[in-house]
Structure formats: C-alpha cells, structure tokens
C-alpha cells in the first residue's frame, strides 16, 4: 500500500530528476485522496527457431572447396548449431557442407578488373572547368585546371582506365555455396487486466511488477480457474494466437507465461487553491504527472 509519505517521496524523487520542475509544489502540496488498485499483467513468450537457405558467393582465394564430391549436403534441420540462451533473439549464418563450387566472376567475366564507367577506359575525362575548350569562355589565357590540354585524369579510376572488380575483389573467380540463415525470435503476447484509473497503458506495460505465477516449458497450457477470468481468457487467446502464427513457419523451442501484480495509485492533491493528479505505478514507484503546477519550460518530458 502506498502511504501519503511514500506518495510525496515518489513525487519529490521524480521532480528532482527534471531540470525545469520546481520542488516547492512537491514539498508543500496537500494530499487529498489516494485511489489504489492492483492490476494483473499476463505475458506469454514463445521462443522459436526458423531456418532458410539461400545461394551466395564470396571471392575465391584458392581456399579448400567443400563441394558435392565430398558427400551429400545435409538437410537444413539436420545441421547442428549452438542455440543461444532461451528467449534471447539472435541471427546467424552458416555455410552448408558439401554445397560449394567455383565459377568465374559474372561481373568482370573472369578478368578481375572492368572498364571504368567514368572515362570509358581512356583514363582521361573532359576538363570540367573549360569543358574541353582548353580556355575558359571570354578568356585568352589557357585553362589552369587542365594546363590547356582540355582533359584531366579520371578521378574514378585514378587515370588507370579500369577498376578492380568489387564483386570478386580482383580474384577473377567466385566461390558459390548454399548459406543457412537461422533466426531465433522471441514472440510476445501481453494483456493487462482492466483498470479504472487514467494512467497510460504503455507505461503500465513497462512497469515493474511482483511475480505471482510463472510457467515455463517446451509447450505451456492455458491457465484455468484464475480468480480473474479475463486472465484465463487472455492465456487461452495468447497460446492459440502463437500456435496459429508460428507453428507453420518455425520450431517452438520454449514457452514461458507469467502473471505479475502491478500496483497503481492515483494521487489527488491540492496546491495554491487548485486540485491536481499524478500517478504512482510499479513496485519501484515510478511517477506519471498529468499537470504539474511548477513547470518552467517545455524542455523535459513528463514521462
């Protein structure tokens, strides 16, 4: 239960963290009423693993080639990998065994270099200052930028007329292979019990609560006969939604459902002839101020 003393200390702590909130109101206010309510927050987490394969390539630098001659490539789900800690999202890529082959680079046609597009292989381009006229318009002296030649060294290829192929990095060949992409994802379903106080739901969703119930397994079952029927219904709905959305495209590795108690207090107070309201939420007594009487600028966020 939040007492008047706790409510005042929570507001003072909040005000102290804001550069443009005055402390006088928090210290001198008269608390008129404390409306308290305990909410239930239900969460369902489903940790899944999905796998896809795709062809990719990299420059061939005469490394060992693990091709079909060494055996048949394993099926995607037969490849053993290290799974990250449960409920921690991650993405990793692996080269599928026995899927490699070497081909000439398709970008440079196996040359390792290709003609510069800036100068079309000439190494020189028309002078941008005199437009190749060797002299600027209405001037008798020669152009200083190109020394009167009308042309300048191509900046794209540094005058070489060609560039190293960016695809094969000049190696002329590419190593093609099948890449396995594994995505570990944690899907979240969340429900907050109905409340009568006017505190924003997005704040309550992030609030710290007291653990009341926890169930973790490879597959959890809906909660039944919970004192609040809406929590039991939320559990049934969340498990059904995750099953329908995830079962067809990923493997479920672990599920976890929890119920937490979130304390919420609406504080009505009087200051200099007017009534104001603020909220205290969560076990760590976070504060949400609706309209603080001593706010001097707009530089601080209220939340």
Tab-separated table of N, CA and C in Angstrom, residues 124-256:
chain	number	residue	atom	x	y	z
A	124	UNK	N	41.288	9.431	-69.006
A	124	UNK	CA	41.177	10.889	-69.001
A	124	UNK	C	39.735	11.273	-69.288
A	125	UNK	N	39.329	12.398	-68.714
A	125	UNK	CA	37.987	12.924	-68.961
A	125	UNK	C	38.087	14.388	-69.354
A	126	UNK	N	37.005	14.895	-69.921
A	126	UNK	CA	36.977	16.297	-70.331
A	126	UNK	C	37.079	17.196	-69.106
A	127	UNK	N	37.874	18.235	-69.206
A	127	UNK	CA	38.083	19.151	-68.087
A	127	UNK	C	36.763	19.800	-67.694
A	128	UNK	N	36.373	19.703	-66.423
A	128	UNK	CA	35.092	20.299	-66.010
A	128	UNK	C	35.134	21.821	-65.948
A	129	UNK	N	36.337	22.394	-65.923
A	129	UNK	CA	36.454	23.849	-65.809
A	129	UNK	C	36.249	24.535	-67.162
A	130	UNK	N	36.909	24.015	-68.200
A	130	UNK	CA	36.799	24.656	-69.517
A	130	UNK	C	35.968	23.849	-70.494
A	131	UNK	N	35.422	22.720	-70.029
A	131	UNK	CA	34.590	21.837	-70.868
A	131	UNK	C	35.332	21.351	-72.102
A	132	UNK	N	36.675	21.193	-71.984
A	132	UNK	CA	37.473	20.657	-73.081
A	132	UNK	C	37.926	21.685	-74.082
A	133	UNK	N	37.580	22.959	-73.865
A	133	UNK	CA	37.938	24.006	-74.833
A	133	UNK	C	39.356	24.522	-74.641
A	134	UNK	N	40.032	24.074	-73.588
A	134	UNK	CA	41.404	24.465	-73.255
A	134	UNK	C	41.512	25.887	-72.708
A	135	UNK	N	40.515	26.681	-72.975
A	135	UNK	CA	40.450	28.042	-72.432
A	135	UNK	C	39.026	28.282	-71.922
A	136	UNK	N	38.930	29.102	-70.878
A	136	UNK	CA	37.610	29.453	-70.395
A	136	UNK	C	36.969	30.474	-71.327
A	137	UNK	N	35.645	30.495	-71.326
A	137	UNK	CA	34.909	31.402	-72.205
A	137	UNK	C	35.293	32.850	-71.937
A	138	UNK	N	35.533	33.583	-73.005
A	138	UNK	CA	35.860	35.012	-72.985
A	138	UNK	C	37.189	35.280	-72.273
A	139	UNK	N	38.080	34.276	-72.257
A	139	UNK	CA	39.421	34.463	-71.688
A	139	UNK	C	40.460	33.975	-72.694
A	140	UNK	N	41.547	34.718	-72.799
A	140	UNK	CA	42.567	34.352	-73.790
A	140	UNK	C	43.583	33.369	-73.234
A	141	UNK	N	43.784	33.400	-71.916
A	141	UNK	CA	44.793	32.512	-71.354
A	141	UNK	C	44.233	31.098	-71.217
A	142	UNK	N	45.158	30.149	-71.203
A	142	UNK	CA	44.738	28.746	-71.141
A	142	UNK	C	44.172	28.404	-69.756
A	143	UNK	N	43.378	27.338	-69.744
A	143	UNK	CA	42.736	26.875	-68.507
A	143	UNK	C	43.797	26.370	-67.530
A	144	UNK	N	43.757	26.867	-66.308
A	144	UNK	CA	44.751	26.469	-65.314
A	144	UNK	C	44.496	25.073	-64.757
A	145	UNK	N	43.248	24.649	-64.742
A	145	UNK	CA	42.931	23.346	-64.156
A	145	UNK	C	43.502	22.207	-64.986
A	146	UNK	N	43.435	22.315	-66.300
A	146	UNK	CA	43.942	21.239	-67.160
A	146	UNK	C	45.231	21.620	-67.883
A	147	UNK	N	45.792	22.790	-67.524
A	147	UNK	CA	47.036	23.300	-68.146
A	147	UNK	C	46.901	23.434	-69.654
A	148	UNK	N	45.671	23.712	-70.112
A	148	UNK	CA	45.451	23.946	-71.537
A	148	UNK	C	45.290	22.692	-72.355
A	149	UNK	N	45.215	21.538	-71.741
A	149	UNK	CA	45.069	20.301	-72.515
A	149	UNK	C	43.612	19.963	-72.803
A	150	UNK	N	42.709	20.524	-72.025
A	150	UNK	CA	41.293	20.233	-72.225
A	150	UNK	C	40.848	18.940	-71.571
A	151	UNK	N	41.767	18.202	-70.968
A	151	UNK	CA	41.416	16.922	-70.346
A	151	UNK	C	42.113	16.795	-68.990
A	152	UNK	N	41.475	16.028	-68.115
A	152	UNK	CA	42.047	15.777	-66.799
A	152	UNK	C	41.993	14.288	-66.478
A	153	UNK	N	42.861	13.893	-65.542
A	153	UNK	CA	42.881	12.492	-65.146
A	153	UNK	C	41.567	12.101	-64.490
A	154	UNK	N	41.062	10.956	-64.844
A	154	UNK	CA	39.788	10.487	-64.295
A	154	UNK	C	39.945	10.218	-62.802
A	155	UNK	N	39.074	10.830	-62.001
A	155	UNK	CA	39.159	10.652	-60.553
A	155	UNK	C	38.549	9.319	-60.109
A	156	UNK	N	37.690	8.739	-60.937
A	156	UNK	CA	37.039	7.480	-60.573
A	156	UNK	C	38.039	6.324	-60.545
A	157	UNK	N	38.905	6.261	-61.534
A	157	UNK	CA	39.870	5.158	-61.620
A	157	UNK	C	41.308	5.615	-61.427
A	158	UNK	N	41.492	6.891	-61.058
A	158	UNK	CA	42.836	7.485	-60.862
A	158	UNK	C	43.681	7.405	-62.127
A	159	UNK	N	43.026	7.471	-63.290
A	159	UNK	CA	43.746	7.506	-64.561
A	159	UNK	C	44.139	6.147	-65.109
A	160	UNK	N	43.755	5.053	-64.432
A	160	UNK	CA	44.149	3.726	-64.919
A	160	UNK	C	43.259	3.222	-66.046
A	161	UNK	N	42.063	3.745	-66.155
A	161	UNK	CA	41.153	3.299	-67.215
A	161	UNK	C	40.327	2.086	-66.818
A	162	UNK	N	40.671	1.458	-65.715
A	162	UNK	CA	39.896	0.308	-65.244
A	162	UNK	C	39.916	0.275	-63.718
A	163	UNK	N	39.028	-0.523	-63.175
A	163	UNK	CA	38.914	-0.627	-61.725
A	163	UNK	C	38.901	-2.089	-61.298
A	164	UNK	N	39.384	-2.310	-60.072
A	164	UNK	CA	39.322	-3.663	-59.527
A	164	UNK	C	37.871	-4.060	-59.323
A	165	UNK	N	37.556	-5.251	-59.756
A	165	UNK	CA	36.186	-5.725	-59.644
A	165	UNK	C	35.789	-5.791	-58.169
A	166	UNK	N	34.698	-5.118	-57.821
A	166	UNK	CA	34.240	-5.101	-56.431
A	166	UNK	C	33.593	-6.420	-56.034
A	167	UNK	N	33.160	-7.200	-56.998
A	167	UNK	CA	32.477	-8.454	-56.695
A	167	UNK	C	33.458	-9.549	-56.310
A	168	UNK	N	34.507	-9.726	-57.124
A	168	UNK	CA	35.487	-10.782	-56.831
A	168	UNK	C	36.755	-10.242	-56.190
A	169	UNK	N	36.818	-8.915	-55.956
A	169	UNK	CA	37.988	-8.266	-55.347
A	169	UNK	C	39.278	-8.541	-56.134
A	170	UNK	N	39.119	-8.689	-57.471
A	170	UNK	CA	40.272	-8.906	-58.324
A	170	UNK	C	40.734	-10.356	-58.412
A	171	UNK	N	40.019	-11.288	-57.766
A	171	UNK	CA	40.433	-12.703	-57.759
A	171	UNK	C	39.988	-13.458	-59.004
A	172	UNK	N	39.117	-12.878	-59.822
A	172	UNK	CA	38.627	-13.426	-61.085
A	172	UNK	C	37.622	-14.571	-60.924
A	173	UNK	N	37.609	-15.225	-59.773
A	173	UNK	CA	36.689	-16.338	-59.544
A	173	UNK	C	35.894	-16.122	-58.256
A	174	UNK	N	34.739	-16.791	-58.205
A	174	UNK	CA	33.872	-16.704	-57.035
A	174	UNK	C	33.582	-18.103	-56.501
A	175	UNK	N	33.521	-18.202	-55.189
A	175	UNK	CA	33.129	-19.439	-54.533
A	175	UNK	C	31.646	-19.341	-54.197
A	176	UNK	N	30.827	-20.134	-54.887
A	176	UNK	CA	29.386	-20.150	-54.641
A	176	UNK	C	29.071	-21.265	-53.654
A	177	UNK	N	28.140	-21.013	-52.748
A	177	UNK	CA	27.738	-22.033	-51.785
A	177	UNK	C	26.348	-21.711	-51.234
A	178	UNK	N	25.720	-22.734	-50.652
A	178	UNK	CA	24.420	-22.542	-50.011
A	178	UNK	C	24.657	-22.067	-48.586
A	179	UNK	N	23.953	-20.998	-48.218
A	179	UNK	CA	24.088	-20.421	-46.882
A	179	UNK	C	22.831	-20.694	-46.070
A	180	UNK	N	23.042	-21.189	-44.870
A	180	UNK	CA	21.936	-21.426	-43.943
A	180	UNK	C	21.777	-20.198	-43.044
A	181	UNK	N	20.579	-19.644	-43.025
A	181	UNK	CA	20.275	-18.479	-42.185
A	181	UNK	C	19.318	-18.925	-41.081
A	182	UNK	N	19.756	-18.800	-39.835
A	182	UNK	CA	18.940	-19.209	-38.695
A	182	UNK	C	18.553	-17.971	-37.896
A	183	UNK	N	17.264	-17.848	-37.625
A	183	UNK	CA	16.740	-16.719	-36.854
A	183	UNK	C	16.060	-17.258	-35.600
A	184	UNK	N	16.564	-16.822	-34.448
A	184	UNK	CA	15.914	-17.142	-33.175
A	184	UNK	C	15.127	-15.905	-32.748
A	185	UNK	N	13.835	-16.085	-32.563
A	185	UNK	CA	12.960	-14.946	-32.277
A	185	UNK	C	12.109	-15.228	-31.047
A	186	UNK	N	11.885	-14.177	-30.265
A	186	UNK	CA	11.046	-14.274	-29.078
A	186	UNK	C	9.766	-13.466	-29.326
A	187	UNK	N	8.659	-14.166	-29.517
A	187	UNK	CA	7.374	-13.511	-29.760
A	187	UNK	C	6.671	-13.271	-28.423
A	188	UNK	N	6.037	-12.105	-28.301
A	188	UNK	CA	5.433	-11.713	-27.025
A	188	UNK	C	3.953	-11.422	-27.191
A	189	UNK	N	3.168	-12.010	-26.300
A	189	UNK	CA	1.744	-11.672	-26.160
A	189	UNK	C	1.561	-11.105	-24.756
A	190	UNK	N	0.881	-9.972	-24.660
A	190	UNK	CA	0.751	-9.314	-23.362
A	190	UNK	C	-0.676	-8.817	-23.159
A	191	UNK	N	-1.150	-8.952	-21.925
A	191	UNK	CA	-2.503	-8.495	-21.588
A	191	UNK	C	-2.488	-7.895	-20.192
A	192	UNK	N	-3.147	-6.752	-20.040
A	192	UNK	CA	-3.265	-6.093	-18.740
A	192	UNK	C	-4.732	-6.111	-18.317
A	193	UNK	N	-4.979	-6.477	-17.074
A	193	UNK	CA	-6.353	-6.521	-16.585
A	193	UNK	C	-6.964	-5.121	-16.594
A	194	UNK	N	-8.268	-5.071	-16.633
A	194	UNK	CA	-8.981	-3.804	-16.726
A	194	UNK	C	-8.753	-2.956	-15.471
A	195	UNK	N	-8.582	-1.654	-15.693
A	195	UNK	CA	-8.420	-0.751	-14.556
A	195	UNK	C	-9.214	0.524	-14.785
A	196	UNK	N	-9.598	1.151	-13.699
A	196	UNK	CA	-10.474	2.324	-13.766
A	196	UNK	C	-9.695	3.639	-13.723
A	197	UNK	N	-8.411	3.578	-13.413
A	197	UNK	CA	-7.607	4.789	-13.293
A	197	UNK	C	-7.031	5.183	-14.640
A	198	UNK	N	-6.815	6.483	-14.817
A	198	UNK	CA	-6.479	7.017	-16.139
A	198	UNK	C	-4.974	7.131	-16.367
A	199	UNK	N	-4.241	6.062	-16.093
A	199	UNK	CA	-2.794	6.048	-16.339
A	199	UNK	C	-2.541	5.392	-17.697
A	200	UNK	N	-1.652	5.963	-18.538
A	200	UNK	CA	-1.416	5.417	-19.880
A	200	UNK	C	-0.998	3.941	-19.857
A	201	UNK	N	-1.602	3.168	-20.748
A	201	UNK	CA	-1.324	1.739	-20.813
A	201	UNK	C	0.104	1.410	-21.185
A	202	UNK	N	0.730	2.257	-22.022
A	202	UNK	CA	2.106	1.969	-22.431
A	202	UNK	C	3.079	2.062	-21.263
A	203	UNK	N	2.758	2.869	-20.248
A	203	UNK	CA	3.601	2.943	-19.057
A	203	UNK	C	3.419	1.692	-18.198
A	204	UNK	N	2.189	1.260	-18.067
A	204	UNK	CA	1.910	0.075	-17.257
A	204	UNK	C	2.515	-1.175	-17.890
A	205	UNK	N	2.604	-1.197	-19.211
A	205	UNK	CA	3.191	-2.358	-19.892
A	205	UNK	C	4.673	-2.511	-19.557
A	206	UNK	N	5.348	-1.381	-19.259
A	206	UNK	CA	6.774	-1.410	-18.940
A	206	UNK	C	7.052	-1.405	-17.444
A	207	UNK	N	6.007	-1.319	-16.647
A	207	UNK	CA	6.189	-1.194	-15.198
A	207	UNK	C	6.734	-2.470	-14.586
A	208	UNK	N	7.503	-2.310	-13.515
A	208	UNK	CA	7.985	-3.463	-12.762
A	208	UNK	C	6.871	-3.982	-11.867
A	209	UNK	N	6.749	-5.304	-11.815
A	209	UNK	CA	5.693	-5.897	-11.012
A	209	UNK	C	6.218	-6.978	-10.099
A	210	UNK	N	5.325	-7.494	-9.277
A	210	UNK	CA	5.656	-8.587	-8.370
A	210	UNK	C	5.192	-9.897	-8.996
A	211	UNK	N	6.112	-10.854	-9.093
A	211	UNK	CA	5.790	-12.126	-9.739
A	211	UNK	C	4.779	-12.907	-8.914
A	212	UNK	N	3.709	-13.326	-9.570
A	212	UNK	CA	2.664	-14.105	-8.915
A	212	UNK	C	2.640	-15.540	-9.422
A	213	UNK	N	2.970	-15.719	-10.708
A	213	UNK	CA	2.898	-17.051	-11.314
A	213	UNK	C	3.875	-17.126	-12.474
A	214	UNK	N	4.545	-18.277	-12.619
A	214	UNK	CA	5.469	-18.488	-13.727
A	214	UNK	C	5.400	-19.944	-14.160
A	215	UNK	N	5.283	-20.146	-15.467
A	215	UNK	CA	5.213	-21.487	-16.039
A	215	UNK	C	6.068	-21.508	-17.288
A	216	UNK	N	7.064	-22.379	-17.313
A	216	UNK	CA	7.983	-22.451	-18.456
A	216	UNK	C	8.172	-23.898	-18.872
A	217	UNK	N	8.044	-24.135	-20.180
A	217	UNK	CA	8.194	-25.492	-20.706
A	217	UNK	C	8.337	-25.397	-22.222
A	218	UNK	N	8.584	-26.543	-22.861
A	218	UNK	CA	8.634	-26.543	-24.321
A	218	UNK	C	7.270	-26.180	-24.905
A	219	UNK	N	6.220	-26.455	-24.165
A	219	UNK	CA	4.873	-26.044	-24.563
A	219	UNK	C	4.037	-25.857	-23.300
A	220	UNK	N	3.510	-24.660	-23.114
A	220	UNK	CA	2.702	-24.392	-21.927
A	220	UNK	C	1.225	-24.553	-22.287
A	221	UNK	N	0.412	-24.742	-21.256
A	221	UNK	CA	-1.022	-24.930	-21.439
A	221	UNK	C	-1.777	-23.745	-20.862
A	222	UNK	N	-2.978	-23.488	-21.380
A	222	UNK	CA	-3.744	-22.326	-20.898
A	222	UNK	C	-4.023	-22.391	-19.402
A	223	UNK	N	-3.985	-21.231	-18.777
A	223	UNK	CA	-4.307	-21.118	-17.354
A	223	UNK	C	-5.826	-21.236	-17.181
A	224	UNK	N	-6.239	-22.021	-16.214
A	224	UNK	CA	-7.673	-22.182	-15.948
A	224	UNK	C	-7.964	-21.826	-14.494
A	225	UNK	N	-9.181	-21.398	-14.251
A	225	UNK	CA	-9.688	-21.125	-12.897
A	225	UNK	C	-8.890	-20.062	-12.152
A	226	UNK	N	-8.289	-19.098	-12.872
A	226	UNK	CA	-7.641	-17.985	-12.192
A	226	UNK	C	-8.730	-17.070	-11.640
A	227	UNK	N	-8.522	-16.482	-10.456
A	227	UNK	CA	-9.560	-15.627	-9.860
A	227	UNK	C	-10.097	-14.550	-10.796
A	228	UNK	N	-9.242	-13.989	-11.633
A	228	UNK	CA	-9.708	-13.043	-12.643
A	228	UNK	C	-9.922	-13.814	-13.942
A	229	UNK	N	-11.161	-13.946	-14.354
A	229	UNK	CA	-11.462	-14.746	-15.546
A	229	UNK	C	-10.813	-14.165	-16.796
A	230	UNK	N	-10.651	-12.851	-16.858
A	230	UNK	CA	-10.051	-12.240	-18.043
A	230	UNK	C	-8.600	-12.669	-18.231
A	231	UNK	N	-7.899	-13.027	-17.147
A	231	UNK	CA	-6.530	-13.523	-17.272
A	231	UNK	C	-6.529	-14.931	-17.869
A	232	UNK	N	-7.454	-15.778	-17.425
A	232	UNK	CA	-7.576	-17.126	-18.002
A	232	UNK	C	-7.907	-17.050	-19.485
A	233	UNK	N	-8.809	-16.151	-19.856
A	233	UNK	CA	-9.173	-15.992	-21.264
A	233	UNK	C	-7.995	-15.454	-22.079
A	234	UNK	N	-7.219	-14.540	-21.490
A	234	UNK	CA	-6.046	-13.998	-22.183
A	234	UNK	C	-5.015	-15.092	-22.426
A	235	UNK	N	-4.833	-15.985	-21.452
A	235	UNK	CA	-3.905	-17.100	-21.610
A	235	UNK	C	-4.339	-18.007	-22.749
A	236	UNK	N	-5.606	-18.318	-22.805
A	236	UNK	CA	-6.118	-19.167	-23.887
A	236	UNK	C	-5.927	-18.485	-25.240
A	237	UNK	N	-6.235	-17.192	-25.299
A	237	UNK	CA	-6.125	-16.462	-26.555
A	237	UNK	C	-4.682	-16.330	-27.009
A	238	UNK	N	-3.776	-16.024	-26.081
A	238	UNK	CA	-2.365	-15.861	-26.440
A	238	UNK	C	-1.753	-17.144	-26.965
A	239	UNK	N	-2.006	-18.263	-26.294
A	239	UNK	CA	-1.449	-19.548	-26.726
A	239	UNK	C	-2.004	-19.932	-28.092
A	240	UNK	N	-3.303	-19.692	-28.311
A	240	UNK	CA	-3.911	-20.005	-29.607
A	240	UNK	C	-3.323	-19.143	-30.721
A	241	UNK	N	-3.125	-17.852	-30.455
A	241	UNK	CA	-2.561	-16.944	-31.466
A	241	UNK	C	-1.136	-17.339	-31.830
A	242	UNK	N	-0.300	-17.633	-30.838
A	242	UNK	CA	1.075	-18.025	-31.119
A	242	UNK	C	1.131	-19.346	-31.879
A	243	UNK	N	0.267	-20.274	-31.510
A	243	UNK	CA	0.246	-21.562	-32.192
A	243	UNK	C	-0.126	-21.396	-33.657
A	244	UNK	N	-1.123	-20.567	-33.936
A	244	UNK	CA	-1.574	-20.364	-35.311
A	244	UNK	C	-0.560	-19.595	-36.142
A	245	UNK	N	0.107	-18.630	-35.524
A	245	UNK	CA	1.006	-17.751	-36.279
A	245	UNK	C	2.396	-18.348	-36.476
A	246	UNK	N	2.859	-19.179	-35.536
A	246	UNK	CA	4.258	-19.606	-35.551
A	246	UNK	C	4.471	-21.057	-35.956
A	247	UNK	N	3.505	-21.911	-35.722
A	247	UNK	CA	3.715	-23.346	-35.913
A	247	UNK	C	4.067	-23.707	-37.346
A	248	UNK	N	3.549	-22.980	-38.316
A	248	UNK	CA	3.754	-23.348	-39.708
A	248	UNK	C	5.093	-22.893	-40.275
A	249	UNK	N	5.746	-21.927	-39.623
A	249	UNK	CA	6.968	-21.381	-40.209
A	249	UNK	C	8.196	-21.446	-39.296
A	250	UNK	N	8.035	-21.982	-38.107
A	250	UNK	CA	9.178	-22.047	-37.186
A	250	UNK	C	8.977	-23.186	-36.200
A	251	UNK	N	10.061	-23.561	-35.548
A	251	UNK	CA	10.004	-24.556	-34.497
A	251	UNK	C	9.981	-23.865	-33.142
A	252	UNK	N	9.045	-24.273	-32.306
A	252	UNK	CA	8.960	-23.714	-30.964
A	252	UNK	C	9.963	-24.437	-30.074
A	253	UNK	N	10.891	-23.678	-29.481
A	253	UNK	CA	11.906	-24.259	-28.604
A	253	UNK	C	11.502	-24.183	-27.132
A	254	UNK	N	10.834	-23.074	-26.758
A	254	UNK	CA	10.461	-22.894	-25.358
A	254	UNK	C	9.352	-21.858	-25.258
A	255	UNK	N	8.482	-22.062	-24.268
A	255	UNK	CA	7.441	-21.080	-23.977
A	255	UNK	C	7.495	-20.726	-22.494
A	256	UNK	N	7.069	-19.499	-22.203
A	256	UNK	CA	7.037	-19.047	-20.816
A	256	UNK	C	5.843	-18.106	-20.643
